mmCIF file of C-alpha atoms in Angstrom:
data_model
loop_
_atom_site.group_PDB
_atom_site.id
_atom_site.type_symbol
_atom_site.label_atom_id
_atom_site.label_comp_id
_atom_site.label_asym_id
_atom_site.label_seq_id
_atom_site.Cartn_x
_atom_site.Cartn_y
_atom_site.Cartn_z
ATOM 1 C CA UNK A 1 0.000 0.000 0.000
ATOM 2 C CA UNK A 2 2.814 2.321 1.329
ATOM 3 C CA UNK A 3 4.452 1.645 -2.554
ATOM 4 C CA UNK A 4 1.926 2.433 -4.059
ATOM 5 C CA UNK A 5 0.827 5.895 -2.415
ATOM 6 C CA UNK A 6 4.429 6.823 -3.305
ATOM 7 C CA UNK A 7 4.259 5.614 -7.112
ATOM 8 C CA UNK A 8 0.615 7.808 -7.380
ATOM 9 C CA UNK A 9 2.556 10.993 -6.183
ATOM 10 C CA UNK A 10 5.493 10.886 -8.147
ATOM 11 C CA UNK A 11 3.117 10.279 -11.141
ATOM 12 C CA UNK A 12 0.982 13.057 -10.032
ATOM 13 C CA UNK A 13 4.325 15.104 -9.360
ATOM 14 C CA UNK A 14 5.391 14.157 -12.751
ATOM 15 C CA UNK A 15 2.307 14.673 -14.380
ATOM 16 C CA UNK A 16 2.211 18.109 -13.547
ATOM 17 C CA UNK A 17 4.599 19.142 -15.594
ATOM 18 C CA UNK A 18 3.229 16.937 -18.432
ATOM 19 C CA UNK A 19 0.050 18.822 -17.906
ATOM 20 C CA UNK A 20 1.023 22.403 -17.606
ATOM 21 C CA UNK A 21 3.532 21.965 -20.767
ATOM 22 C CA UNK A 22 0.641 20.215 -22.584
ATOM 23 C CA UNK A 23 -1.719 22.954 -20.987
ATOM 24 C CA UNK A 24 -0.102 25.434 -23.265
ATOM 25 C CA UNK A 25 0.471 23.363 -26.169
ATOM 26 C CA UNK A 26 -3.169 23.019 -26.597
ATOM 27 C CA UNK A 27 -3.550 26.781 -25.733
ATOM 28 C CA UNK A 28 -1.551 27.521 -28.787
ATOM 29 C CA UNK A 29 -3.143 24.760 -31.057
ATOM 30 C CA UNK A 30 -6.547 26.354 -30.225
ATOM 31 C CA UNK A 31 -6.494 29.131 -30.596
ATOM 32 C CA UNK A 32 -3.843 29.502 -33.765
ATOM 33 C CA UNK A 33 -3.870 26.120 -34.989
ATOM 34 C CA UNK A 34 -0.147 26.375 -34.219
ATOM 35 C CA UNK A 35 1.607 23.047 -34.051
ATOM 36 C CA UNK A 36 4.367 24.433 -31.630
ATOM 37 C CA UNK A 37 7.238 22.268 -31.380
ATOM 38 C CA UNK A 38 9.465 24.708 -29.639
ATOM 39 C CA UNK A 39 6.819 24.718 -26.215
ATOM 40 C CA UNK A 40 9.442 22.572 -24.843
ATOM 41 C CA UNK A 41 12.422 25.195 -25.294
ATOM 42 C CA UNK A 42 9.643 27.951 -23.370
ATOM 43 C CA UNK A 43 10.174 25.329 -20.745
ATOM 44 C CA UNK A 44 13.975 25.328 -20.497
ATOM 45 C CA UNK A 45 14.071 28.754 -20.805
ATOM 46 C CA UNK A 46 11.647 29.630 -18.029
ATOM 47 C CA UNK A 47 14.400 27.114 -16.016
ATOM 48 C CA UNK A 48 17.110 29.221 -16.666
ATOM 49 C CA UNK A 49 15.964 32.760 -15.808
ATOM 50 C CA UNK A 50 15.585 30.730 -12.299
ATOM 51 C CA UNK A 51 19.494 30.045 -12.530
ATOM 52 C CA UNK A 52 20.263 33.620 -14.196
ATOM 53 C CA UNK A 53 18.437 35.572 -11.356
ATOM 54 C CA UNK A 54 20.485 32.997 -8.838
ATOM 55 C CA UNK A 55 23.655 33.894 -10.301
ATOM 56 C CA UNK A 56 22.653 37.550 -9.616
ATOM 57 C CA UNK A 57 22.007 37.441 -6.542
ATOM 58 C CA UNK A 58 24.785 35.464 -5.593
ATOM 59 C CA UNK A 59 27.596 37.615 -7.099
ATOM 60 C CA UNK A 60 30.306 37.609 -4.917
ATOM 61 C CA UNK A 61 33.206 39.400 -3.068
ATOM 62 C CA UNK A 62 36.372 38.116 -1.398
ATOM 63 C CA UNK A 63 36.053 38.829 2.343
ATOM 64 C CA UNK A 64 39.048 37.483 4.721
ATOM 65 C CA UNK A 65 38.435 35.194 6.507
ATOM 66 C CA UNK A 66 38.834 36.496 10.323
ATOM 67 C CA UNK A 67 37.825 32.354 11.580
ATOM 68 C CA UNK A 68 41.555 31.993 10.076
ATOM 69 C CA UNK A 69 44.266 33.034 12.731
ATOM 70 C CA UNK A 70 47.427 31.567 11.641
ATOM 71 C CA UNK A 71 47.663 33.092 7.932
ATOM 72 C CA UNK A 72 45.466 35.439 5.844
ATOM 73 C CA UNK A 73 42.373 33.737 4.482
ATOM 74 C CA UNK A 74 39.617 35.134 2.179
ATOM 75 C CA UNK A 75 35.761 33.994 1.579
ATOM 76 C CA UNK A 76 33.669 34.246 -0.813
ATOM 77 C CA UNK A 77 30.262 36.348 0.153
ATOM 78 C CA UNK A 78 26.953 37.562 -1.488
ATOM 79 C CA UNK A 79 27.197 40.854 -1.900
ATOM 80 C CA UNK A 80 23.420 40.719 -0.769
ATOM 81 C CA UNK A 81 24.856 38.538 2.591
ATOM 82 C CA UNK A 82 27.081 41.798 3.019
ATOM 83 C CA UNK A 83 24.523 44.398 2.570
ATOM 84 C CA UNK A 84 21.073 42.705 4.063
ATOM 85 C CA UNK A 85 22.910 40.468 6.182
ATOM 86 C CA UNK A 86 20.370 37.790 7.520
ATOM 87 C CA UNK A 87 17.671 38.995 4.483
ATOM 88 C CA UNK A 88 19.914 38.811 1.983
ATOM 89 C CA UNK A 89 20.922 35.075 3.281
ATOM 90 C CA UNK A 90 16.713 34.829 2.922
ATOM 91 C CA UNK A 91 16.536 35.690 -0.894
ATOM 92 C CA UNK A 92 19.401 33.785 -1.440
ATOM 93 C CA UNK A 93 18.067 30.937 -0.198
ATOM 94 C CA UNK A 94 14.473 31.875 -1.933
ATOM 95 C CA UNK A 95 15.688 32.023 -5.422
ATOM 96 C CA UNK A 96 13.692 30.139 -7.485
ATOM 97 C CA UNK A 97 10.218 31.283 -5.383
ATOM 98 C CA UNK A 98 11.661 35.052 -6.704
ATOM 99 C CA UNK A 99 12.462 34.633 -10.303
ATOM 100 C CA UNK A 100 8.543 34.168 -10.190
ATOM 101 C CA UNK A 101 8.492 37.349 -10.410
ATOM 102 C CA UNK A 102 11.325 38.200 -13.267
ATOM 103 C CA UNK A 103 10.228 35.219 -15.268
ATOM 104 C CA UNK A 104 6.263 36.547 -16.051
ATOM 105 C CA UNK A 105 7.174 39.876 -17.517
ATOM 106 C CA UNK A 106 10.023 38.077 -19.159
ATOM 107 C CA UNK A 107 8.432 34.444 -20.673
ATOM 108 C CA UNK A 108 5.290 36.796 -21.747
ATOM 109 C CA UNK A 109 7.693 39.170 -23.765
ATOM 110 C CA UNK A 110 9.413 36.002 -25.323
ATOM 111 C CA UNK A 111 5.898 34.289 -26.261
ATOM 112 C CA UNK A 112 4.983 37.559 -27.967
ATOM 113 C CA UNK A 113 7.763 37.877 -30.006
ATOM 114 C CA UNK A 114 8.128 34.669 -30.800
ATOM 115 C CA UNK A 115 4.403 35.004 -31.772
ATOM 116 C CA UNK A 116 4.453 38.346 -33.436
ATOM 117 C CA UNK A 117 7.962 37.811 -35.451
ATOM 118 C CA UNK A 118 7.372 33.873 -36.468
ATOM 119 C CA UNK A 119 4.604 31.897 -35.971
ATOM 120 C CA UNK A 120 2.056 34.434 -37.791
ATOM 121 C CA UNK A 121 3.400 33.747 -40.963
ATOM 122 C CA UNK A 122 2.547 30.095 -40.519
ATOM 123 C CA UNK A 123 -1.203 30.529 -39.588
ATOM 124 C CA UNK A 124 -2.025 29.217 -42.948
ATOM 125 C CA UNK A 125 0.907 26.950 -43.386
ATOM 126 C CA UNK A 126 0.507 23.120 -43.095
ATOM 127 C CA UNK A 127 0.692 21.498 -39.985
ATOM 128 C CA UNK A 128 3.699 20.067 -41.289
ATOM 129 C CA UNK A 129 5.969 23.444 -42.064
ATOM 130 C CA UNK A 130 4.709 24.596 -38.453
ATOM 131 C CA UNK A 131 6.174 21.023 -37.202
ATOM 132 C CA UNK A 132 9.597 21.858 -39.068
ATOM 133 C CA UNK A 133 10.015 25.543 -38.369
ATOM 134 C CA UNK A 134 9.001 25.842 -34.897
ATOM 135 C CA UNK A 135 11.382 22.345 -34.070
ATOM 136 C CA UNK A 136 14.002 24.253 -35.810
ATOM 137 C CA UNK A 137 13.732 27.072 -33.346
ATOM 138 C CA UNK A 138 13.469 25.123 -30.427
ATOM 139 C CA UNK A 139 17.257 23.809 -31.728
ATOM 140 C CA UNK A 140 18.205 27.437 -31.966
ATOM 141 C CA UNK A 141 17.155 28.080 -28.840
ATOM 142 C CA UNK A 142 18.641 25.051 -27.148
ATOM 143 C CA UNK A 143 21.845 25.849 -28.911
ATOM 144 C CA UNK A 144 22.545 29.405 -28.003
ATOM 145 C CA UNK A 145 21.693 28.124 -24.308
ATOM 146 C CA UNK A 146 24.214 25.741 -24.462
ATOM 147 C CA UNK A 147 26.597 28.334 -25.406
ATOM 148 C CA UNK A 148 25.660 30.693 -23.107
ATOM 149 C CA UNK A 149 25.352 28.018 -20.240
ATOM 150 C CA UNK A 150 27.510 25.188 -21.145
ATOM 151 C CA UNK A 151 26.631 21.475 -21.776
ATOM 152 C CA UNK A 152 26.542 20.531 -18.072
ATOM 153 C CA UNK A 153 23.336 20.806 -15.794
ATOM 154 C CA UNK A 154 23.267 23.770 -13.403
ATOM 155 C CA UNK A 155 22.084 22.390 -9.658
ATOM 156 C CA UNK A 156 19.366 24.874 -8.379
ATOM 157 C CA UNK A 157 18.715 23.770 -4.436
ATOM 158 C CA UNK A 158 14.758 24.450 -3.215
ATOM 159 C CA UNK A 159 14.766 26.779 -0.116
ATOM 160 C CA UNK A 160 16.257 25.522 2.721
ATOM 161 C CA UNK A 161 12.183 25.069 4.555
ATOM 162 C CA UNK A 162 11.217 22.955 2.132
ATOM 163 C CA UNK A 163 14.473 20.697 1.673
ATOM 164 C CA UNK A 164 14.424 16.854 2.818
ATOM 165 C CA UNK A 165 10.734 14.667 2.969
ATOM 166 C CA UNK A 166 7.679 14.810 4.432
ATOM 167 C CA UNK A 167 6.082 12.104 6.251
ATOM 168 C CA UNK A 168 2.879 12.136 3.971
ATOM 169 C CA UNK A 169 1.917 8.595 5.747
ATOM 170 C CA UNK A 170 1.511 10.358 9.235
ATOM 171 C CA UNK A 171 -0.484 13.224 7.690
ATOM 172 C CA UNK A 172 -2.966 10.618 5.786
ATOM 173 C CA UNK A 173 -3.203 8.872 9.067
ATOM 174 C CA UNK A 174 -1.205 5.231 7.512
ATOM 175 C CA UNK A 175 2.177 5.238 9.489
ATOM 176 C CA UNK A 176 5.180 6.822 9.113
ATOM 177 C CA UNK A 177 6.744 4.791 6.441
ATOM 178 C CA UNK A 178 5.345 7.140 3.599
ATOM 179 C CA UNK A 179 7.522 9.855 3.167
ATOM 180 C CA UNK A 180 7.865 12.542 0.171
ATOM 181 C CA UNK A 181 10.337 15.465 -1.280
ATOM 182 C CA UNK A 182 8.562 18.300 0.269
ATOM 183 C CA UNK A 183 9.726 20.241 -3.169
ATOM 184 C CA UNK A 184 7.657 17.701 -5.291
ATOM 185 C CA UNK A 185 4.489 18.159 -2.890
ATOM 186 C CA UNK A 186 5.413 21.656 -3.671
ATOM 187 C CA UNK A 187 5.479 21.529 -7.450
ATOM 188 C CA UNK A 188 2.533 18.992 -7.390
ATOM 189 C CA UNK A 189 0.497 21.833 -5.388
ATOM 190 C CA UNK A 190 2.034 25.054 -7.646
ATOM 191 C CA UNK A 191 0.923 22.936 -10.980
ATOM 192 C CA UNK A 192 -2.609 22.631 -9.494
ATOM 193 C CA UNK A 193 -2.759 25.875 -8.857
ATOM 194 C CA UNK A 194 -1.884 27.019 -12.071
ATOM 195 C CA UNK A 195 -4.199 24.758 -13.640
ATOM 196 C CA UNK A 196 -7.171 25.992 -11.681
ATOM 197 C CA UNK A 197 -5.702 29.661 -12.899
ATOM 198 C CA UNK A 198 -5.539 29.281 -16.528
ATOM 199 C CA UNK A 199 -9.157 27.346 -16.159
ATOM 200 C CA UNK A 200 -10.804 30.336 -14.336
ATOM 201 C CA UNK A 201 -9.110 32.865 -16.376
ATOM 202 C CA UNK A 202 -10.830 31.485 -19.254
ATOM 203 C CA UNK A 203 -13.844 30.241 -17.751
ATOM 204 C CA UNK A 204 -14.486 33.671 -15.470
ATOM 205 C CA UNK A 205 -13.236 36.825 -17.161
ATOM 206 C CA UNK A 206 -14.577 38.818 -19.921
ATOM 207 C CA UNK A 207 -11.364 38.053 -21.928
ATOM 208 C CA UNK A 208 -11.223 34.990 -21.403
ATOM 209 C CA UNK A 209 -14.803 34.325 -22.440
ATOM 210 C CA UNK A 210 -14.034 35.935 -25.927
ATOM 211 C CA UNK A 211 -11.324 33.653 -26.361
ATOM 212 C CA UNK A 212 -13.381 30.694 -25.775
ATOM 213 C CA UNK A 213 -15.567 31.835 -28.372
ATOM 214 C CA UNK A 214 -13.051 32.497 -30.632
ATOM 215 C CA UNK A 215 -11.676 28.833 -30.500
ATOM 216 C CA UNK A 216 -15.207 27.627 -31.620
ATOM 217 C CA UNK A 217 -16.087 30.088 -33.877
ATOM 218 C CA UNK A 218 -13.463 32.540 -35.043
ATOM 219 C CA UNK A 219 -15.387 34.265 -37.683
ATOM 220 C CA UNK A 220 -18.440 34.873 -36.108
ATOM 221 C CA UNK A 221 -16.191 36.600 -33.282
ATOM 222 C CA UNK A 222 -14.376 38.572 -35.855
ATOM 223 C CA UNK A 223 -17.543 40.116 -37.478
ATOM 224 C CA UNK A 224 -18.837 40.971 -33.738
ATOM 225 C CA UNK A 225 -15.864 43.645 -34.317
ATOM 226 C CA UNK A 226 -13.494 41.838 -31.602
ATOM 227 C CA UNK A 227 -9.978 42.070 -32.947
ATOM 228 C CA UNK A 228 -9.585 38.093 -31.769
ATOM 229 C CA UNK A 229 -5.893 37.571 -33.786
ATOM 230 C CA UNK A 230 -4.203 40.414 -30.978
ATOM 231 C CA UNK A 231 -6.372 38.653 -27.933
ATOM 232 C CA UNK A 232 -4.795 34.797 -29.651
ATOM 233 C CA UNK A 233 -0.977 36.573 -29.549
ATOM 234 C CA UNK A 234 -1.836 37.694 -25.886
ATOM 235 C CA UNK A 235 -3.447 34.034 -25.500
ATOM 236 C CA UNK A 236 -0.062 32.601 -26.718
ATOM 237 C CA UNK A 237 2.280 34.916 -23.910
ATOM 238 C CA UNK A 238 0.550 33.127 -21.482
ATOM 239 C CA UNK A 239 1.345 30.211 -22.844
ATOM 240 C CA UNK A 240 4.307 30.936 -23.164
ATOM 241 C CA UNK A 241 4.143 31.928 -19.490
ATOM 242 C CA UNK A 242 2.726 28.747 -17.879
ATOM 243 C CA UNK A 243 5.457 26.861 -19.619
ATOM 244 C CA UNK A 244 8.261 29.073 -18.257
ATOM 245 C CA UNK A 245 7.534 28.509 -14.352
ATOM 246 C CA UNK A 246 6.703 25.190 -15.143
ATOM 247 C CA UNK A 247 10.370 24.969 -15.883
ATOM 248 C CA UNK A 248 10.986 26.860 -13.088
ATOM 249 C CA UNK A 249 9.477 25.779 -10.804
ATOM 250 C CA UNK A 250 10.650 22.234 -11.516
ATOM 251 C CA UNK A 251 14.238 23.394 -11.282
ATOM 252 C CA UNK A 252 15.436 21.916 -8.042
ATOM 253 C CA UNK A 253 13.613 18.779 -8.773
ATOM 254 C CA UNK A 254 16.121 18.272 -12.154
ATOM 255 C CA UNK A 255 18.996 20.720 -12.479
ATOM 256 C CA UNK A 256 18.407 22.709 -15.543
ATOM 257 C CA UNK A 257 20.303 21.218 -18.895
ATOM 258 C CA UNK A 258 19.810 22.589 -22.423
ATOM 259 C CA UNK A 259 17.634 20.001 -23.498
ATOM 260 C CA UNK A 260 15.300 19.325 -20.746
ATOM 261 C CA UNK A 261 12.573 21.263 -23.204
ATOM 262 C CA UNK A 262 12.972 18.713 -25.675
ATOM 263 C CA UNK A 263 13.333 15.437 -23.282
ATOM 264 C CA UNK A 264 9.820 16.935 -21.930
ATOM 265 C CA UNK A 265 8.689 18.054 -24.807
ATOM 266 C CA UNK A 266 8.142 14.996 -26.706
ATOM 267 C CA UNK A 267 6.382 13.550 -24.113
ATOM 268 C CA UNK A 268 3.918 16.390 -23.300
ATOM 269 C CA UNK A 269 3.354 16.476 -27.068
ATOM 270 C CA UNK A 270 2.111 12.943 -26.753
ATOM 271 C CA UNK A 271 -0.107 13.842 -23.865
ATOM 272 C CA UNK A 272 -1.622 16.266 -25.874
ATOM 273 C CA UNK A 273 -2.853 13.901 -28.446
ATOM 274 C CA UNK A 274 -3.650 11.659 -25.994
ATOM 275 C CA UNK A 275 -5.987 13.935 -24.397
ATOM 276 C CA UNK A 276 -7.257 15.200 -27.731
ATOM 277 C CA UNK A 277 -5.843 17.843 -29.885
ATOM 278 C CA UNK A 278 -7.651 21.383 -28.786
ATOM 279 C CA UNK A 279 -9.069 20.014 -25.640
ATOM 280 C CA UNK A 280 -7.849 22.080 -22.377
ATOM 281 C CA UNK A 281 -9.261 19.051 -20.255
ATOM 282 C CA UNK A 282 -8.156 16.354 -22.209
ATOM 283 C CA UNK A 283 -4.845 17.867 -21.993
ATOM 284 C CA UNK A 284 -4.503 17.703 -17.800
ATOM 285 C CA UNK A 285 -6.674 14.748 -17.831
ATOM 286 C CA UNK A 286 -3.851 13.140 -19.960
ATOM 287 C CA UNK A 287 -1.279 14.585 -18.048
ATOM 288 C CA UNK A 288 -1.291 13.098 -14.825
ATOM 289 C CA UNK A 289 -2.743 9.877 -16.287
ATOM 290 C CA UNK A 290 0.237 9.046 -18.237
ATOM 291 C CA UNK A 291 2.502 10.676 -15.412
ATOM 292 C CA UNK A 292 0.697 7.761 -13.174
ATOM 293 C CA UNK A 293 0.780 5.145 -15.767
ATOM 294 C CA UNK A 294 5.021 6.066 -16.105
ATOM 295 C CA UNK A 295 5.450 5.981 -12.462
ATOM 296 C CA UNK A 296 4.456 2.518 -11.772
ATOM 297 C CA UNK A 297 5.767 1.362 -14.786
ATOM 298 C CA UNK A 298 9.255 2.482 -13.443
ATOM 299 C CA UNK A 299 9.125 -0.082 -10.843
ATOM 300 C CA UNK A 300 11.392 -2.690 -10.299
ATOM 301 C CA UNK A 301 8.729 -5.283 -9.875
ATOM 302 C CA UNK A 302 7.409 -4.449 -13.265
ATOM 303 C CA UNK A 303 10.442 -3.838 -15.426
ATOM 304 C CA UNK A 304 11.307 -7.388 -14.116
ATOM 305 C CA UNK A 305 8.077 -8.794 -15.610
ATOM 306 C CA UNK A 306 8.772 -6.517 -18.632
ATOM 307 C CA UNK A 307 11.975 -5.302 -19.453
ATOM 308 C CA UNK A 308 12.348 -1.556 -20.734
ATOM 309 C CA UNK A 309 8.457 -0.942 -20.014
ATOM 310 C CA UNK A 310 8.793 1.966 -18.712
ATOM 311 C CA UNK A 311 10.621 3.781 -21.443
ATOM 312 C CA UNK A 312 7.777 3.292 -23.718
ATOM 313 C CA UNK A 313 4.462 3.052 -21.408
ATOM 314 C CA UNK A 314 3.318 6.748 -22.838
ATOM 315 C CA UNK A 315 3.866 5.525 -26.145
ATOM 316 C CA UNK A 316 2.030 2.232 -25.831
ATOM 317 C CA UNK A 317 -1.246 3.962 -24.370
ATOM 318 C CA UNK A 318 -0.942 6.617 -26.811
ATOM 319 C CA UNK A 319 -1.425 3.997 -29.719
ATOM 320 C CA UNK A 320 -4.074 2.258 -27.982
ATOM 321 C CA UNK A 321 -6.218 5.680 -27.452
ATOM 322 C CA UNK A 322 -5.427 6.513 -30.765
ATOM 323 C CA UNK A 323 -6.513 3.219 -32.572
ATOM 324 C CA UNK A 324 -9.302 2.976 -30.355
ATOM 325 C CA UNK A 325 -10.313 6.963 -30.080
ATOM 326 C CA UNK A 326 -8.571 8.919 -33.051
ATOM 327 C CA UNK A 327 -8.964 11.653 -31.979
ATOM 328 C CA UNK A 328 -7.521 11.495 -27.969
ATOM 329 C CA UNK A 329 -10.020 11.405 -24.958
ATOM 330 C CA UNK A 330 -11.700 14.401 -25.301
ATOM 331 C CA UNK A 331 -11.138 15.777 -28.847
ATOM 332 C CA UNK A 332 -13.024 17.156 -31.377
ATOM 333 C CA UNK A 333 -14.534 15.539 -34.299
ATOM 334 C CA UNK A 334 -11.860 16.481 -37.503
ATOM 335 C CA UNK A 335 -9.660 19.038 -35.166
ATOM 336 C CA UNK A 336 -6.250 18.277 -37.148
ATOM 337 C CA UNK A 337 -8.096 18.733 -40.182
ATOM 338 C CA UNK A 338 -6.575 21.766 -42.208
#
């Protein structure tokens, strides 16, 4: 029992990044008909103004080292430790929580131009030439990251509160042999929460209601006088922006690399057709359904029954949805029809 409460939330864990990268994937696809293939870089990028802003903050100074009697010693120190003192210890140690904050303005800036200077001219394009252009700038991306970055990953540490495991098993009343990375119950909680945002933003505001009716009927909208093309680019920002702290978020959990967008990526893209192309539901239902079917396929007891299941679990339901469904869980009736 204790296994398999632990194998449920590191599929639900897992498939909240599935579903919050697929989340905007079919954001994009519904409301352009966009095919975006370089989601996943939005991803990594989003994970890397996390380690940017941390390598702000933690420029340093040489301070001696007055602990050091016999010879002259120096330290390295924040200059935030030397300014703020115990604060500046405290943002420090809250990094990734802060580049929140420098990642919106930043991600939604990205999505527009990547909107505004690309992806328009591909509106009308096959599904096909979106495939191949927007893949080829996720490599651009990936590669000027690399460059910037280097090849190796870049350890980001959660904040000190909310390093080791929580006993989960105590809190659910079962024991106290069920314990959990209190980061992942983190990122499992900031996924739902962002899901429940993007839901209610659409479901709850004016805009969002116009965007709605946009997806199902874009003409009619258009001849109401509602200029729906600059409310899709603005639709595709925050996209762009749900993708970023997903990758940000998710930083201490895997250390940033440039290409974690296209490891995740090619899974989420799966999800997405899973779920149903266009579908905002289908698209978290799929999510943490495949993130749960990939967790317990990792385990030992069932990779011994069948070897190398768990590389290809998400592909394997995928074909039976697909051959069963065509179009996913909870698509539409001829939706990758151009």
């Amino acid at each position: 029992m204790d296994a398999i409460i632990l194998q449920i939330l590191n599929g639900l864990d897992k498939g909240g990044a599935y579903a919050l990268i697929a989340l905007g994937l079919t954001l994009i696809f519904g409301t352009l008909g966009v095919v975006n293939f370089a989601h996943g870089a939005l991803f990594m990028l989003g994970a890397f103004v996390a380690v940017s802003v941390r390598e702000v903050l933690t420029i340093s100074t040489k301070v001696k080292d007055e602990s050091v009697t016999f010879f002259e010693a120096f330290k390295e120190i924040p200059y935030l430790e030397l300014w703020l003192g115990d604060t500046g210890r405290a943002i420090i140690d809250w990094s990734v929580p802060i580049s929140i904050l420098i990642a919106i303005p930043i991600m939604l800036v990205i999505g527009l131009v990547m909107e505004r200077g690309l992806i328009r001219h591909f509106y009308r394009r096959a599904h096909a030439d979106q495939i191949l252009v927007t893949f080829g700038l996720a490599i651009v991306i990936q590669e000027i990251i690399k460059a910037i970055y280097g090849a190796n990953p870049i350890p980001q540490p959660a904040p000190e509160m909310f390093e080791g495991t929580a006993n989960i098993g105590a809190l659910l009343g079962l024991g106290d042999n069920i314990v959990y990375p209190k980061w992942r119950l983190v990122y499992l909680g900031f996924a739902a929460i962002i899901i429940a945002a993007v839901f209610a933003f659409l479901q709850f505001t004016t805009f969002g209601m116009v965007v709605r009716a946009g997806m199902a009927d874009r003409q009619t909208v258009q001849l109401l006088g509602i200029n729906i093309t600059k409310r899709f680019s603005i639709v595709f920002g925050l996209a762009a922006v749900v993708a970023g702290l997903a990758g940000l978020m998710y930083t201490p959990i895997l250390s940033p690399n440039y290409h974690m967008g296209m490891d995740f990526l090619v899974l989420s893209f799966v999800v997405v057709v899973v779920g149903g192309m266009g579908s905002l539901p289908g698209a978290v239902a799929a999510g943490f359904l495949l993130g749960i079917l990939q967790s317990f396929a990792s385990m030992n007891e069932i990779k011994q029954i069948i070897p190398g299941i768990d590389q290809v679990i998400i592909y394997l339901v995928a074909m039976i949805v697909l051959l069963v469904r065509p179009r996913g869980l909870m698509g539409r009736k001829g939706v990758m029809e151009d």
